[in-house]
Short mmCIF file of C-alpha atoms in Angstrom, two decimals:
data_model
loop_
_atom_site.label_atom_id
_atom_site.label_comp_id
_atom_site.label_asym_id
_atom_site.label_seq_id
_atom_site.Cartn_x
_atom_site.Cartn_y
_atom_site.Cartn_z
CA UNK A 1 -22.31 -24.98 -93.35
CA UNK A 2 -20.35 -23.09 -90.89
CA UNK A 3 -16.89 -24.54 -89.47
CA UNK A 4 -18.39 -25.80 -86.32
CA UNK A 5 -21.06 -28.00 -87.99
CA UNK A 6 -18.58 -29.04 -90.64
CA UNK A 7 -16.19 -30.36 -87.86
CA UNK A 8 -19.36 -31.94 -85.91
CA UNK A 9 -20.34 -33.59 -89.35
CA UNK A 10 -16.97 -34.96 -89.77
CA UNK A 11 -16.86 -36.46 -86.14
CA UNK A 12 -20.42 -38.02 -87.20
CA UNK A 13 -18.84 -39.87 -90.15
CA UNK A 14 -15.68 -41.19 -88.15
CA UNK A 15 -18.08 -42.32 -85.13
CA UNK A 16 -20.26 -44.33 -88.03
CA UNK A 17 -16.87 -46.00 -89.31
CA UNK A 18 -16.08 -46.75 -85.89
CA UNK A 19 -19.47 -47.96 -84.96
CA UNK A 20 -19.54 -50.34 -88.11
CA UNK A 21 -16.32 -52.04 -86.62
CA UNK A 22 -18.02 -52.26 -82.93
CA UNK A 23 -21.25 -53.58 -84.31
CA UNK A 24 -19.26 -56.55 -86.07
CA UNK A 25 -17.49 -57.25 -82.80
CA UNK A 26 -20.80 -56.75 -80.47
CA UNK A 27 -19.11 -53.72 -78.55
CA UNK A 28 -20.58 -50.41 -78.00
CA UNK A 29 -19.07 -47.58 -75.48
CA UNK A 30 -22.69 -47.34 -73.63
CA UNK A 31 -22.27 -50.97 -72.68
CA UNK A 32 -18.78 -51.50 -71.99
CA UNK A 33 -19.31 -51.81 -67.94
CA UNK A 34 -17.65 -55.03 -66.54
CA UNK A 35 -20.99 -56.44 -65.16
CA UNK A 36 -19.72 -60.13 -66.04
CA UNK A 37 -19.22 -60.81 -62.46
CA UNK A 38 -23.04 -60.65 -61.88
CA UNK A 39 -23.65 -63.45 -64.41
CA UNK A 40 -26.48 -63.54 -67.02
CA UNK A 41 -29.47 -60.97 -67.05
CA UNK A 42 -32.39 -61.79 -65.14
CA UNK A 43 -35.26 -63.73 -67.13
CA UNK A 44 -38.77 -64.32 -66.49
CA UNK A 45 -40.76 -62.62 -63.23
CA UNK A 46 -37.40 -61.14 -62.04
CA UNK A 47 -37.06 -59.38 -65.46
CA UNK A 48 -40.21 -57.67 -64.77
CA UNK A 49 -39.26 -55.96 -61.61
CA UNK A 50 -36.80 -53.21 -60.67
CA UNK A 51 -34.18 -54.85 -58.33
CA UNK A 52 -30.63 -54.40 -56.80
CA UNK A 53 -28.30 -57.26 -57.84
CA UNK A 54 -25.08 -55.87 -56.12
CA UNK A 55 -24.31 -52.91 -53.66
CA UNK A 56 -21.01 -51.86 -52.14
CA UNK A 57 -19.82 -49.35 -49.60
CA UNK A 58 -16.90 -47.53 -51.31
CA UNK A 59 -16.30 -44.85 -48.77
CA UNK A 60 -18.05 -43.21 -45.64
CA UNK A 61 -20.35 -41.47 -47.83
CA UNK A 62 -20.23 -43.16 -51.33
CA UNK A 63 -22.56 -46.25 -52.21
CA UNK A 64 -22.66 -48.22 -55.62
CA UNK A 65 -25.59 -50.12 -56.65
CA UNK A 66 -26.11 -52.64 -59.66
CA UNK A 67 -29.71 -52.62 -60.54
CA UNK A 68 -31.76 -54.30 -62.81
CA UNK A 69 -34.00 -52.11 -64.88
CA UNK A 70 -37.29 -53.37 -66.81
CA UNK A 71 -37.30 -50.03 -68.64
CA UNK A 72 -33.96 -50.68 -69.95
CA UNK A 73 -34.07 -54.65 -69.78
CA UNK A 74 -30.50 -54.64 -68.65
CA UNK A 75 -28.44 -54.02 -65.37
CA UNK A 76 -26.75 -50.41 -65.02
CA UNK A 77 -24.90 -48.88 -62.23
CA UNK A 78 -26.06 -46.04 -59.91
CA UNK A 79 -23.69 -44.28 -57.41
CA UNK A 80 -25.18 -42.52 -54.53
CA UNK A 81 -23.31 -39.86 -52.16
CA UNK A 82 -25.13 -39.42 -48.59
CA UNK A 83 -25.50 -35.77 -47.47
CA UNK A 84 -22.34 -34.40 -45.79
CA UNK A 85 -24.58 -32.60 -43.51
CA UNK A 86 -26.71 -35.53 -42.37
CA UNK A 87 -30.60 -34.48 -41.60
CA UNK A 88 -33.79 -36.31 -41.11
CA UNK A 89 -35.17 -35.88 -44.57
CA UNK A 90 -32.80 -34.70 -47.69
CA UNK A 91 -33.37 -33.08 -50.82
CA UNK A 92 -32.05 -35.21 -53.79
CA UNK A 93 -29.88 -33.94 -56.64
CA UNK A 94 -29.85 -36.24 -59.62
CA UNK A 95 -26.50 -35.71 -61.32
CA UNK A 96 -26.14 -36.71 -65.02
CA UNK A 97 -22.83 -37.51 -66.90
CA UNK A 98 -22.05 -36.71 -70.22
CA UNK A 99 -21.38 -38.69 -73.45
CA UNK A 100 -18.48 -41.01 -73.18
CA UNK A 101 -18.70 -41.10 -69.56
CA UNK A 102 -20.73 -43.30 -66.87
CA UNK A 103 -22.20 -43.40 -63.36
CA UNK A 104 -18.90 -43.24 -62.03
CA UNK A 105 -17.39 -40.26 -63.50
CA UNK A 106 -18.86 -37.59 -61.31
CA UNK A 107 -16.79 -38.90 -58.23
CA UNK A 108 -13.60 -40.55 -60.11
CA UNK A 109 -13.18 -37.46 -62.37
CA UNK A 110 -15.62 -34.45 -60.93
CA UNK A 111 -14.72 -34.55 -57.31
CA UNK A 112 -18.25 -34.97 -56.53
CA UNK A 113 -17.54 -36.49 -53.34
CA UNK A 114 -15.28 -33.33 -52.29
CA UNK A 115 -17.49 -30.57 -53.83
CA UNK A 116 -20.42 -32.01 -51.46
CA UNK A 117 -18.61 -32.69 -48.41
CA UNK A 118 -20.49 -29.89 -46.56
CA UNK A 119 -23.72 -30.56 -48.37
CA UNK A 120 -27.11 -31.36 -47.28
CA UNK A 121 -28.19 -32.96 -50.42
CA UNK A 122 -28.39 -37.03 -51.16
CA UNK A 123 -26.57 -37.29 -54.55
CA UNK A 124 -27.77 -39.76 -57.14
CA UNK A 125 -25.22 -40.30 -60.01
CA UNK A 126 -27.13 -43.02 -62.42
CA UNK A 127 -25.54 -44.56 -65.63
CA UNK A 128 -26.94 -43.18 -68.83
CA UNK A 129 -25.56 -45.52 -71.43
CA UNK A 130 -24.04 -43.47 -74.37
CA UNK A 131 -25.91 -40.37 -72.85
CA UNK A 132 -29.13 -40.08 -75.07
CA UNK A 133 -31.37 -39.55 -71.87
CA UNK A 134 -34.19 -40.37 -74.39
CA UNK A 135 -36.29 -43.53 -75.59
CA UNK A 136 -33.81 -45.17 -78.25
CA UNK A 137 -34.78 -48.44 -80.27
CA UNK A 138 -31.53 -49.88 -81.52
CA UNK A 139 -31.04 -53.26 -83.30
CA UNK A 140 -33.24 -54.49 -86.08
CA UNK A 141 -32.19 -56.62 -88.89
CA UNK A 142 -30.13 -59.47 -87.94
CA UNK A 143 -29.69 -58.07 -84.63
CA UNK A 144 -32.65 -58.25 -81.91
CA UNK A 145 -34.55 -54.91 -81.65
CA UNK A 146 -34.42 -53.23 -78.11
CA UNK A 147 -35.96 -50.14 -76.73
CA UNK A 148 -33.92 -48.50 -74.17
CA UNK A 149 -36.41 -46.22 -71.83
CA UNK A 150 -33.89 -43.76 -70.19
CA UNK A 151 -36.44 -41.52 -69.19
CA UNK A 152 -38.31 -44.17 -67.33
CA UNK A 153 -35.64 -45.22 -65.76
CA UNK A 154 -34.23 -41.83 -64.64
CA UNK A 155 -37.63 -40.23 -63.81
CA UNK A 156 -39.97 -43.17 -62.64
CA UNK A 157 -37.88 -46.15 -61.42
CA UNK A 158 -34.79 -44.43 -60.13
CA UNK A 159 -36.74 -42.05 -57.75
CA UNK A 160 -38.91 -44.74 -56.52
CA UNK A 161 -35.90 -46.75 -55.64
CA UNK A 162 -34.15 -43.86 -53.94
CA UNK A 163 -37.50 -42.94 -51.82
CA UNK A 164 -37.71 -46.77 -50.85
CA UNK A 165 -33.99 -46.90 -49.38
CA UNK A 166 -33.46 -43.49 -48.03
CA UNK A 167 -35.02 -40.79 -45.91
CA UNK A 168 -35.84 -38.04 -48.55
CA UNK A 169 -38.04 -35.19 -49.56
CA UNK A 170 -40.47 -36.81 -52.14
CA UNK A 171 -42.09 -33.67 -52.87
CA UNK A 172 -41.29 -31.39 -56.15
CA UNK A 173 -39.40 -28.85 -53.84
CA UNK A 174 -37.05 -31.86 -52.87
CA UNK A 175 -36.03 -32.96 -56.47
CA UNK A 176 -33.26 -31.44 -58.28
CA UNK A 177 -31.42 -32.15 -61.60
CA UNK A 178 -28.12 -31.40 -62.62
CA UNK A 179 -25.53 -32.44 -65.47
CA UNK A 180 -22.54 -31.81 -67.51
CA UNK A 181 -22.87 -31.92 -71.52
CA UNK A 182 -25.28 -34.56 -72.70
CA UNK A 183 -26.26 -34.81 -69.00
CA UNK A 184 -27.37 -31.31 -68.80
CA UNK A 185 -29.23 -31.59 -71.60
CA UNK A 186 -30.96 -34.62 -69.94
CA UNK A 187 -31.66 -32.39 -66.72
CA UNK A 188 -33.11 -29.64 -68.50
CA UNK A 189 -35.61 -31.78 -70.77
CA UNK A 190 -36.59 -33.99 -67.64
CA UNK A 191 -37.37 -30.77 -65.86
CA UNK A 192 -39.37 -29.27 -68.74
CA UNK A 193 -41.10 -32.42 -69.46
CA UNK A 194 -41.88 -32.84 -65.70
CA UNK A 195 -42.54 -29.47 -64.16
CA UNK A 196 -44.51 -30.91 -61.63
CA UNK A 197 -41.62 -33.21 -60.46
CA UNK A 198 -38.39 -31.28 -60.23
CA UNK A 199 -37.87 -27.68 -58.43
CA UNK A 200 -34.57 -27.06 -60.09
CA UNK A 201 -32.26 -27.90 -63.11
CA UNK A 202 -28.93 -27.23 -63.93
CA UNK A 203 -26.98 -27.81 -67.16
CA UNK A 204 -23.10 -27.37 -67.63
CA UNK A 205 -21.87 -26.95 -71.00
CA UNK A 206 -25.03 -28.72 -72.54
CA UNK A 207 -26.17 -28.69 -75.95
CA UNK A 208 -29.91 -27.07 -75.28
CA UNK A 209 -31.19 -27.07 -78.94
CA UNK A 210 -30.94 -30.32 -80.45
CA UNK A 211 -32.07 -29.08 -84.01
CA UNK A 212 -28.70 -27.02 -83.89
CA UNK A 213 -26.53 -29.86 -83.29
CA UNK A 214 -28.04 -32.67 -85.20
CA UNK A 215 -24.74 -34.33 -85.85
CA UNK A 216 -23.89 -34.45 -82.10
CA UNK A 217 -27.10 -36.35 -81.40
CA UNK A 218 -26.14 -38.72 -84.28
CA UNK A 219 -22.81 -39.40 -82.63
CA UNK A 220 -24.76 -40.49 -79.46
CA UNK A 221 -27.06 -42.54 -81.36
CA UNK A 222 -24.07 -44.51 -82.96
CA UNK A 223 -22.20 -44.70 -79.50
CA UNK A 224 -25.24 -46.65 -78.18
CA UNK A 225 -25.40 -48.90 -81.23
CA UNK A 226 -28.02 -47.56 -82.67
CA UNK A 227 -28.18 -46.16 -86.58
CA UNK A 228 -27.70 -42.62 -87.62
CA UNK A 229 -30.84 -40.63 -86.96
CA UNK A 230 -32.33 -43.29 -85.13
CA UNK A 231 -32.82 -41.23 -81.80
CA UNK A 232 -35.33 -38.83 -83.06
CA UNK A 233 -35.52 -39.40 -86.87
CA UNK A 234 -34.95 -36.95 -89.63
CA UNK A 235 -35.04 -33.40 -88.44
CA UNK A 236 -37.27 -32.40 -91.49
CA UNK A 237 -39.49 -35.22 -91.72
CA UNK A 238 -39.78 -35.92 -87.97
CA UNK A 239 -39.45 -32.19 -86.78
CA UNK A 240 -42.31 -32.98 -83.95
CA UNK A 241 -40.20 -35.60 -82.35
CA UNK A 242 -37.05 -33.52 -82.55
CA UNK A 243 -39.03 -30.63 -80.84
CA UNK A 244 -40.80 -33.02 -78.22
CA UNK A 245 -37.03 -33.83 -77.06
CA UNK A 246 -35.84 -30.27 -77.09
CA UNK A 247 -35.40 -27.90 -74.14
CA UNK A 248 -35.74 -25.08 -76.49
CA UNK A 249 -39.27 -26.16 -77.68
CA UNK A 250 -40.12 -27.25 -74.27
CA UNK A 251 -39.00 -24.04 -72.65
CA UNK A 252 -42.47 -22.55 -71.71
CA UNK A 253 -42.82 -25.61 -69.16
CA UNK A 254 -39.88 -24.09 -67.04
CA UNK A 255 -41.72 -21.22 -65.56
CA UNK A 256 -41.35 -21.74 -61.91
CA UNK A 257 -38.32 -24.02 -61.87
CA UNK A 258 -35.13 -22.62 -60.67
CA UNK A 259 -32.79 -22.81 -63.86
CA UNK A 260 -28.82 -22.44 -63.90
CA UNK A 261 -26.79 -23.05 -67.04
CA UNK A 262 -23.59 -22.11 -68.14
CA UNK A 263 -20.63 -22.72 -70.72
CA UNK A 264 -17.20 -21.59 -71.60
CA UNK A 265 -16.00 -19.86 -74.62
CA UNK A 266 -13.64 -22.41 -75.67
CA UNK A 267 -10.47 -20.64 -75.12
CA UNK A 268 -8.07 -22.03 -72.68
CA UNK A 269 -8.55 -21.15 -68.97
CA UNK A 270 -5.69 -20.84 -66.50
CA UNK A 271 -6.36 -24.39 -65.27
CA UNK A 272 -6.01 -25.84 -68.77
CA UNK A 273 -2.20 -24.98 -69.20
CA UNK A 274 -1.40 -27.76 -71.31
CA UNK A 275 -4.30 -26.61 -74.00
CA UNK A 276 -3.45 -23.85 -76.83
CA UNK A 277 -6.49 -24.38 -79.15
CA UNK A 278 -10.07 -23.31 -79.27
CA UNK A 279 -12.35 -25.96 -78.34
CA UNK A 280 -15.09 -25.97 -81.05
CA UNK A 281 -17.45 -28.30 -79.02
CA UNK A 282 -17.54 -25.62 -75.99
CA UNK A 283 -18.01 -22.75 -78.34
CA UNK A 284 -21.00 -24.49 -79.83
CA UNK A 285 -22.48 -25.19 -76.63
CA UNK A 286 -21.96 -21.73 -75.33
CA UNK A 287 -24.23 -20.44 -78.46
CA UNK A 288 -26.90 -22.89 -77.21
CA UNK A 289 -26.73 -21.51 -73.84
CA UNK A 290 -26.82 -17.88 -75.34
CA UNK A 291 -29.87 -18.87 -77.54
CA UNK A 292 -31.78 -20.51 -74.48
CA UNK A 293 -30.91 -17.63 -72.38
CA UNK A 294 -32.67 -15.42 -75.33
CA UNK A 295 -35.73 -17.82 -75.55
CA UNK A 296 -36.31 -17.90 -71.57
CA UNK A 297 -36.07 -13.98 -71.66
CA UNK A 298 -38.56 -13.72 -74.35
CA UNK A 299 -40.81 -16.02 -72.45
CA UNK A 300 -40.43 -14.03 -69.44
CA UNK A 301 -39.05 -16.86 -67.32
CA UNK A 302 -36.64 -16.20 -64.50
CA UNK A 303 -33.22 -17.99 -64.89
CA UNK A 304 -29.33 -17.70 -64.30
CA UNK A 305 -27.16 -18.00 -67.46
CA UNK A 306 -23.41 -17.49 -66.63
CA UNK A 307 -21.36 -17.67 -69.63
CA UNK A 308 -17.56 -17.90 -69.33
CA UNK A 309 -14.82 -15.87 -70.73
CA UNK A 310 -12.64 -19.03 -70.85
CA UNK A 311 -13.10 -22.61 -70.39
CA UNK A 312 -12.84 -25.77 -72.52
CA UNK A 313 -15.21 -28.91 -72.51
CA UNK A 314 -13.28 -30.70 -69.68
CA UNK A 315 -13.66 -31.64 -65.93
CA UNK A 316 -11.56 -28.55 -64.99
CA UNK A 317 -14.72 -26.47 -65.90
CA UNK A 318 -17.34 -28.88 -64.72
CA UNK A 319 -15.99 -29.07 -61.29
CA UNK A 320 -15.82 -25.13 -61.02
CA UNK A 321 -19.42 -25.03 -62.18
CA UNK A 322 -20.82 -27.85 -60.09
CA UNK A 323 -19.16 -25.85 -57.10
CA UNK A 324 -20.63 -22.49 -58.06
CA UNK A 325 -24.03 -24.15 -58.52
CA UNK A 326 -24.21 -25.81 -55.17
CA UNK A 327 -22.94 -22.46 -53.68
CA UNK A 328 -25.98 -20.75 -55.44
CA UNK A 329 -28.24 -23.02 -54.13
CA UNK A 330 -27.49 -22.15 -50.55
CA UNK A 331 -27.41 -18.26 -51.44
CA UNK A 332 -30.03 -16.47 -49.28
CA UNK A 333 -29.95 -13.53 -52.04
CA UNK A 334 -31.79 -16.34 -54.35
CA UNK A 335 -34.84 -16.94 -52.34
CA UNK A 336 -37.85 -16.32 -53.86
CA UNK A 337 -36.65 -16.48 -57.51
CA UNK A 338 -38.57 -19.45 -58.10
CA UNK A 339 -42.48 -19.63 -58.32
CA UNK A 340 -44.12 -18.44 -55.28
CA UNK A 341 -44.77 -21.18 -52.79
CA UNK A 342 -42.04 -23.56 -54.39
CA UNK A 343 -38.65 -21.88 -53.21
CA UNK A 344 -35.37 -23.24 -53.22
CA UNK A 345 -34.23 -26.63 -51.42
CA UNK A 346 -33.09 -25.98 -47.92
CA UNK A 347 -35.36 -22.64 -47.71
CA UNK A 348 -38.80 -23.95 -47.83
CA UNK A 349 -39.68 -23.03 -44.32
CA UNK A 350 -37.96 -19.65 -44.76
CA UNK A 351 -39.89 -18.68 -47.83
CA UNK A 352 -42.63 -16.00 -47.51
CA UNK A 353 -45.68 -16.92 -49.14
CA UNK A 354 -47.95 -14.12 -50.60
CA UNK A 355 -51.39 -14.06 -48.85
CA UNK A 356 -53.87 -15.79 -50.96
CA UNK A 357 -51.39 -17.54 -53.40
CA UNK A 358 -52.75 -20.67 -54.78
CA UNK A 359 -50.76 -23.55 -56.16
CA UNK A 360 -51.40 -25.23 -59.41
CA UNK A 361 -52.78 -27.90 -57.75
CA UNK A 362 -55.41 -25.66 -55.99
CA UNK A 363 -56.48 -24.48 -59.60
CA UNK A 364 -54.06 -21.68 -60.56
CA UNK A 365 -53.73 -21.36 -64.40
CA UNK A 366 -50.64 -23.20 -66.15
CA UNK A 367 -49.47 -24.20 -69.76
CA UNK A 368 -47.94 -27.38 -70.79
CA UNK A 369 -46.27 -28.04 -74.11
CA UNK A 370 -45.35 -31.61 -74.95
CA UNK A 371 -44.81 -34.09 -77.86
CA UNK A 372 -46.23 -37.05 -76.35
CA UNK A 373 -49.79 -38.29 -76.87
CA UNK A 374 -50.38 -39.41 -73.43
CA UNK A 375 -49.16 -37.50 -70.67
CA UNK A 376 -49.95 -36.33 -66.85
CA UNK A 377 -49.12 -33.14 -65.57
CA UNK A 378 -50.14 -31.38 -62.26
CA UNK A 379 -52.98 -34.26 -61.73
CA UNK A 380 -54.42 -33.87 -65.13
CA UNK A 381 -54.40 -36.78 -67.34
CA UNK A 382 -54.53 -36.34 -70.91
CA UNK A 383 -54.39 -38.93 -73.87
CA UNK A 384 -54.80 -37.65 -77.75
CA UNK A 385 -55.27 -40.36 -80.58
CA UNK A 386 -53.73 -38.93 -83.64
CA UNK A 387 -52.20 -40.40 -86.69
CA UNK A 388 -49.00 -37.99 -86.82
CA UNK A 389 -46.59 -36.76 -84.05
CA UNK A 390 -47.02 -33.10 -83.39
CA UNK A 391 -46.36 -30.79 -80.37
CA UNK A 392 -49.35 -30.37 -78.46
CA UNK A 393 -49.81 -27.04 -76.17
CA UNK A 394 -52.36 -27.72 -73.36
CA UNK A 395 -52.80 -24.01 -72.33
CA UNK A 396 -54.49 -22.04 -69.67
CA UNK A 397 -55.50 -24.85 -67.74
CA UNK A 398 -57.88 -24.02 -64.89
CA UNK A 399 -60.83 -25.69 -63.51
CA UNK A 400 -62.89 -23.45 -65.20
CA UNK A 401 -61.58 -24.01 -69.07
CA UNK A 402 -58.25 -25.18 -71.15
CA UNK A 403 -57.37 -25.50 -74.76
CA UNK A 404 -55.50 -28.10 -76.97
CA UNK A 405 -54.09 -27.46 -80.07
CA UNK A 406 -53.63 -30.06 -82.88
CA UNK A 407 -55.42 -32.93 -84.57
CA UNK A 408 -57.43 -36.04 -83.61
CA UNK A 409 -59.35 -36.80 -80.66
CA UNK A 410 -58.78 -36.23 -76.76
CA UNK A 411 -59.58 -37.74 -73.45
CA UNK A 412 -58.85 -35.73 -70.31
CA UNK A 413 -59.57 -36.82 -66.77
CA UNK A 414 -59.11 -33.71 -64.29
CA UNK A 415 -57.53 -33.54 -60.72
CA UNK A 416 -60.13 -33.55 -57.62
CA UNK A 417 -61.05 -30.20 -58.06
CA UNK A 418 -64.80 -30.54 -58.15
CA UNK A 419 -67.61 -31.36 -56.00
CA UNK A 420 -68.61 -35.25 -55.92
CA UNK A 421 -71.85 -35.63 -57.53
CA UNK A 422 -72.13 -32.03 -58.84
CA UNK A 423 -73.13 -31.35 -62.56
CA UNK A 424 -71.14 -29.39 -64.92
CA UNK A 425 -71.70 -28.08 -68.56
CA UNK A 426 -68.94 -29.29 -70.72
CA UNK A 427 -68.70 -26.95 -73.97
CA UNK A 428 -66.36 -27.97 -76.45
CA UNK A 429 -65.45 -25.90 -79.43
CA UNK A 430 -63.22 -27.20 -82.38
CA UNK A 431 -62.69 -26.52 -86.10
CA UNK A 432 -64.83 -29.96 -86.57
CA UNK A 433 -67.70 -29.25 -84.05
CA UNK A 434 -69.35 -27.42 -81.31
CA UNK A 435 -70.48 -30.02 -78.43
CA UNK A 436 -72.28 -29.17 -75.35
CA UNK A 437 -73.09 -31.87 -72.68
CA UNK A 438 -73.54 -32.23 -68.88
CA UNK A 439 -71.49 -34.27 -66.68
CA UNK A 440 -71.39 -35.13 -63.03
CA UNK A 441 -68.08 -35.40 -61.06
CA UNK A 442 -67.24 -38.87 -59.99
CA UNK A 443 -66.95 -39.70 -56.22
CA UNK A 444 -63.45 -38.24 -56.03
CA UNK A 445 -64.39 -34.82 -57.56
CA UNK A 446 -63.16 -35.75 -60.90
CA UNK A 447 -64.29 -35.03 -64.62
CA UNK A 448 -63.57 -37.35 -67.74
CA UNK A 449 -64.01 -35.21 -70.91
CA UNK A 450 -63.71 -36.60 -74.40
CA UNK A 451 -64.16 -34.60 -77.68
CA UNK A 452 -62.94 -34.17 -81.41
CA UNK A 453 -60.34 -31.90 -82.33
CA UNK A 454 -59.22 -31.06 -85.81
CA UNK A 455 -59.17 -33.45 -88.64
CA UNK A 456 -56.39 -36.02 -88.35
CA UNK A 457 -53.22 -35.48 -89.92
CA UNK A 458 -52.43 -37.99 -92.70
CA UNK A 459 -49.86 -39.13 -95.26
CA UNK A 460 -50.86 -37.58 -98.83
CA UNK A 461 -51.02 -40.43 -101.44
CA UNK A 462 -48.36 -38.76 -103.62
CA UNK A 463 -45.85 -37.17 -101.22
CA UNK A 464 -44.16 -33.97 -102.51
CA UNK A 465 -44.01 -30.10 -102.25
CA UNK A 466 -47.58 -29.88 -103.68
CA UNK A 467 -49.12 -31.96 -100.99
CA UNK A 468 -46.78 -31.42 -98.06
CA UNK A 469 -49.42 -29.38 -96.53
CA UNK A 470 -51.48 -32.57 -95.62
CA UNK A 471 -48.80 -33.53 -93.36
CA UNK A 472 -49.30 -30.55 -90.96
CA UNK A 473 -53.12 -29.76 -91.78
CA UNK A 474 -54.64 -29.10 -88.43
CA UNK A 475 -51.82 -28.99 -86.14
CA UNK A 476 -52.35 -25.29 -85.18
CA UNK A 477 -56.13 -25.63 -84.98
CA UNK A 478 -57.19 -24.97 -81.54
CA UNK A 479 -59.84 -26.63 -79.59
CA UNK A 480 -61.41 -24.88 -76.48
CA UNK A 481 -63.07 -26.64 -73.55
CA UNK A 482 -65.14 -25.01 -70.87
CA UNK A 483 -66.36 -26.48 -67.56
CA UNK A 484 -69.32 -24.58 -66.12
CA UNK A 485 -71.10 -25.58 -62.81
CA UNK A 486 -74.80 -25.95 -63.25
CA UNK A 487 -76.68 -23.20 -61.48
CA UNK A 488 -79.44 -24.94 -59.53
CA UNK A 489 -79.27 -27.50 -56.92
CA UNK A 490 -82.01 -29.41 -58.78
CA UNK A 491 -79.93 -29.96 -61.64
CA UNK A 492 -77.89 -32.50 -59.44
CA UNK A 493 -79.04 -36.02 -59.21
CA UNK A 494 -81.19 -37.09 -56.21
CA UNK A 495 -78.34 -39.25 -54.73
CA UNK A 496 -76.15 -35.94 -54.95
CA UNK A 497 -78.75 -33.83 -53.27
CA UNK A 498 -78.94 -36.30 -50.59
CA UNK A 499 -75.31 -36.34 -50.08
CA UNK A 500 -75.39 -32.54 -49.69
CA UNK A 501 -73.15 -32.34 -52.51
CA UNK A 502 -75.31 -30.81 -55.17
CA UNK A 503 -75.23 -27.02 -54.45
CA UNK A 504 -71.63 -26.50 -53.30
CA UNK A 505 -70.78 -24.68 -56.44
CA UNK A 506 -73.88 -23.80 -58.48
CA UNK A 507 -74.75 -20.22 -56.71
CA UNK A 508 -74.42 -18.51 -60.10
CA UNK A 509 -72.99 -15.62 -58.36
CA UNK A 510 -68.88 -16.57 -59.03
CA UNK A 511 -66.94 -16.79 -61.97
CA UNK A 512 -63.57 -18.05 -62.67
CA UNK A 513 -61.31 -19.03 -59.97
CA UNK A 514 -63.76 -18.25 -57.22
CA UNK A 515 -66.61 -20.37 -58.66
CA UNK A 516 -64.11 -23.50 -58.03
CA UNK A 517 -62.66 -23.05 -54.36
CA UNK A 518 -60.18 -25.89 -54.95
CA UNK A 519 -59.97 -29.54 -54.36
CA UNK A 520 -62.70 -31.20 -51.80
CA UNK A 521 -61.13 -34.43 -51.28
CA UNK A 522 -57.22 -33.94 -52.35
CA UNK A 523 -54.67 -32.09 -50.04
CA UNK A 524 -53.58 -29.00 -51.13
CA UNK A 525 -49.97 -28.50 -52.65
CA UNK A 526 -47.82 -25.52 -52.23
CA UNK A 527 -45.83 -26.00 -55.21
CA UNK A 528 -46.69 -22.36 -56.38
CA UNK A 529 -48.08 -21.13 -59.79
CA UNK A 530 -47.16 -22.20 -62.90
CA UNK A 531 -45.11 -18.79 -63.78
CA UNK A 532 -43.60 -16.29 -62.18
CA UNK A 533 -43.95 -12.54 -62.65
CA UNK A 534 -40.86 -11.48 -64.75
CA UNK A 535 -39.18 -8.17 -65.86
CA UNK A 536 -38.18 -8.40 -69.41
CA UNK A 537 -35.13 -6.38 -69.08
CA UNK A 538 -31.92 -8.12 -69.41
CA UNK A 539 -28.11 -7.16 -69.81
CA UNK A 540 -25.59 -8.29 -72.67
CA UNK A 541 -23.93 -11.80 -71.88
CA UNK A 542 -20.74 -11.45 -69.81
CA UNK A 543 -18.37 -13.37 -67.56
CA UNK A 544 -20.30 -12.85 -64.56
CA UNK A 545 -23.42 -14.98 -63.48
CA UNK A 546 -26.64 -12.81 -63.52
CA UNK A 547 -30.17 -13.31 -62.84
CA UNK A 548 -32.59 -12.88 -66.06
CA UNK A 549 -36.16 -11.96 -65.62
#
């Protein structure tokens, strides 16, 4: 074990002792907001709806809300900074805090209000408890078991609340994520889990490879009041859960997202004049940034990695990094570095779009990696019935075909990419069976497909080295699904022919993308293709920011 891992492990042991004392007292850092003035938490019908319990005007631009979240089962705080340059519709930056901080930190300590004084963005700074940015079940035994669903609060409830209260751009091009330390981890993870919702993500001094920082994530779990390894389980036994929550594992999803991440070396900067030691935590996350940079480069994903020659894990660094990222967003030289048609916030009307460029919602190919058994991305709804967690790659997805890896059974509901009533031949090829059947698109132009994948993963009767292959058997097996329009109009039903929809895609003279001209009843989106062309050449890390392709 190297010195950095040893120090984190010692820190984790210390936090375990501290947590035991706090458990007896019923106190946890993630819950130490003073909310007694609000009275008891809502119950009954009130506890089933997201609502504002208290709001305050703290300055000309700064607003503070205390909101009840059904996903968390408790009241939390949110601060909102109005745009420094008001406009009719504003893009939104969701700015996340780190471990040990809360929703007040970016304005109280991070100078966010001053740094955004001339910014066109609405800045939303929500609470994140101890900062796991994950679903976390705590309690059990003598305590009531509670699940804190931070991702649902941050990516579903909060955006809906902001869109309802403010005039904001609700498209992908108007949603950006950023954060420091664990907040940057959350920003990158949410961007990877929802590539169709966020156009940009930034991480300042963040652990982007959880499997390389298990003690750090144990500390976060303990600070929230959970047990050690209660976040994602044991790294060996529950590897798929760790991968499902790792920006490193989900990196392929970030093609087409504007990425910026940075970290210091751990040696003091001129601003840190009272410090004379090496910051082990900052040096560790610097290595995470380097590994993430190498991973994105290998995948050919455009990004900015800006390592610092100096800098500790403190607010001096994060203020500088937030200021530089905001300046970079408005830098004309960065135009066109995201996926075609996506562009950078504030530059959408100035971005040239290549002739014939097609977005994902128009049928362009994309690949999506996830650990969730039920997910929705780019209008595709996928549900997988499985016995054990596994990392799933939903790959080369087009209106004509897609692939899935893993075991179990699947159900896929497509976007409205097909002609209502038109019949299609579905061919499913998996390790278990070859299945071919015909299916008509519904009135919205969607198809609902079901099929079998590899054999279900299961637990061996006698666990051990000799039977461990049973725990992963079938996980790498590939299932291929093809969707082909039937050639002749007479293959459509009489009702379909009467509606005049039976022959729209059945000429037999077109193939691939040409056979699927795009959605009939859905509005086309211009969020760009799922990946951008990339130049694999890179330069060695240095103190200056650079674009890596």
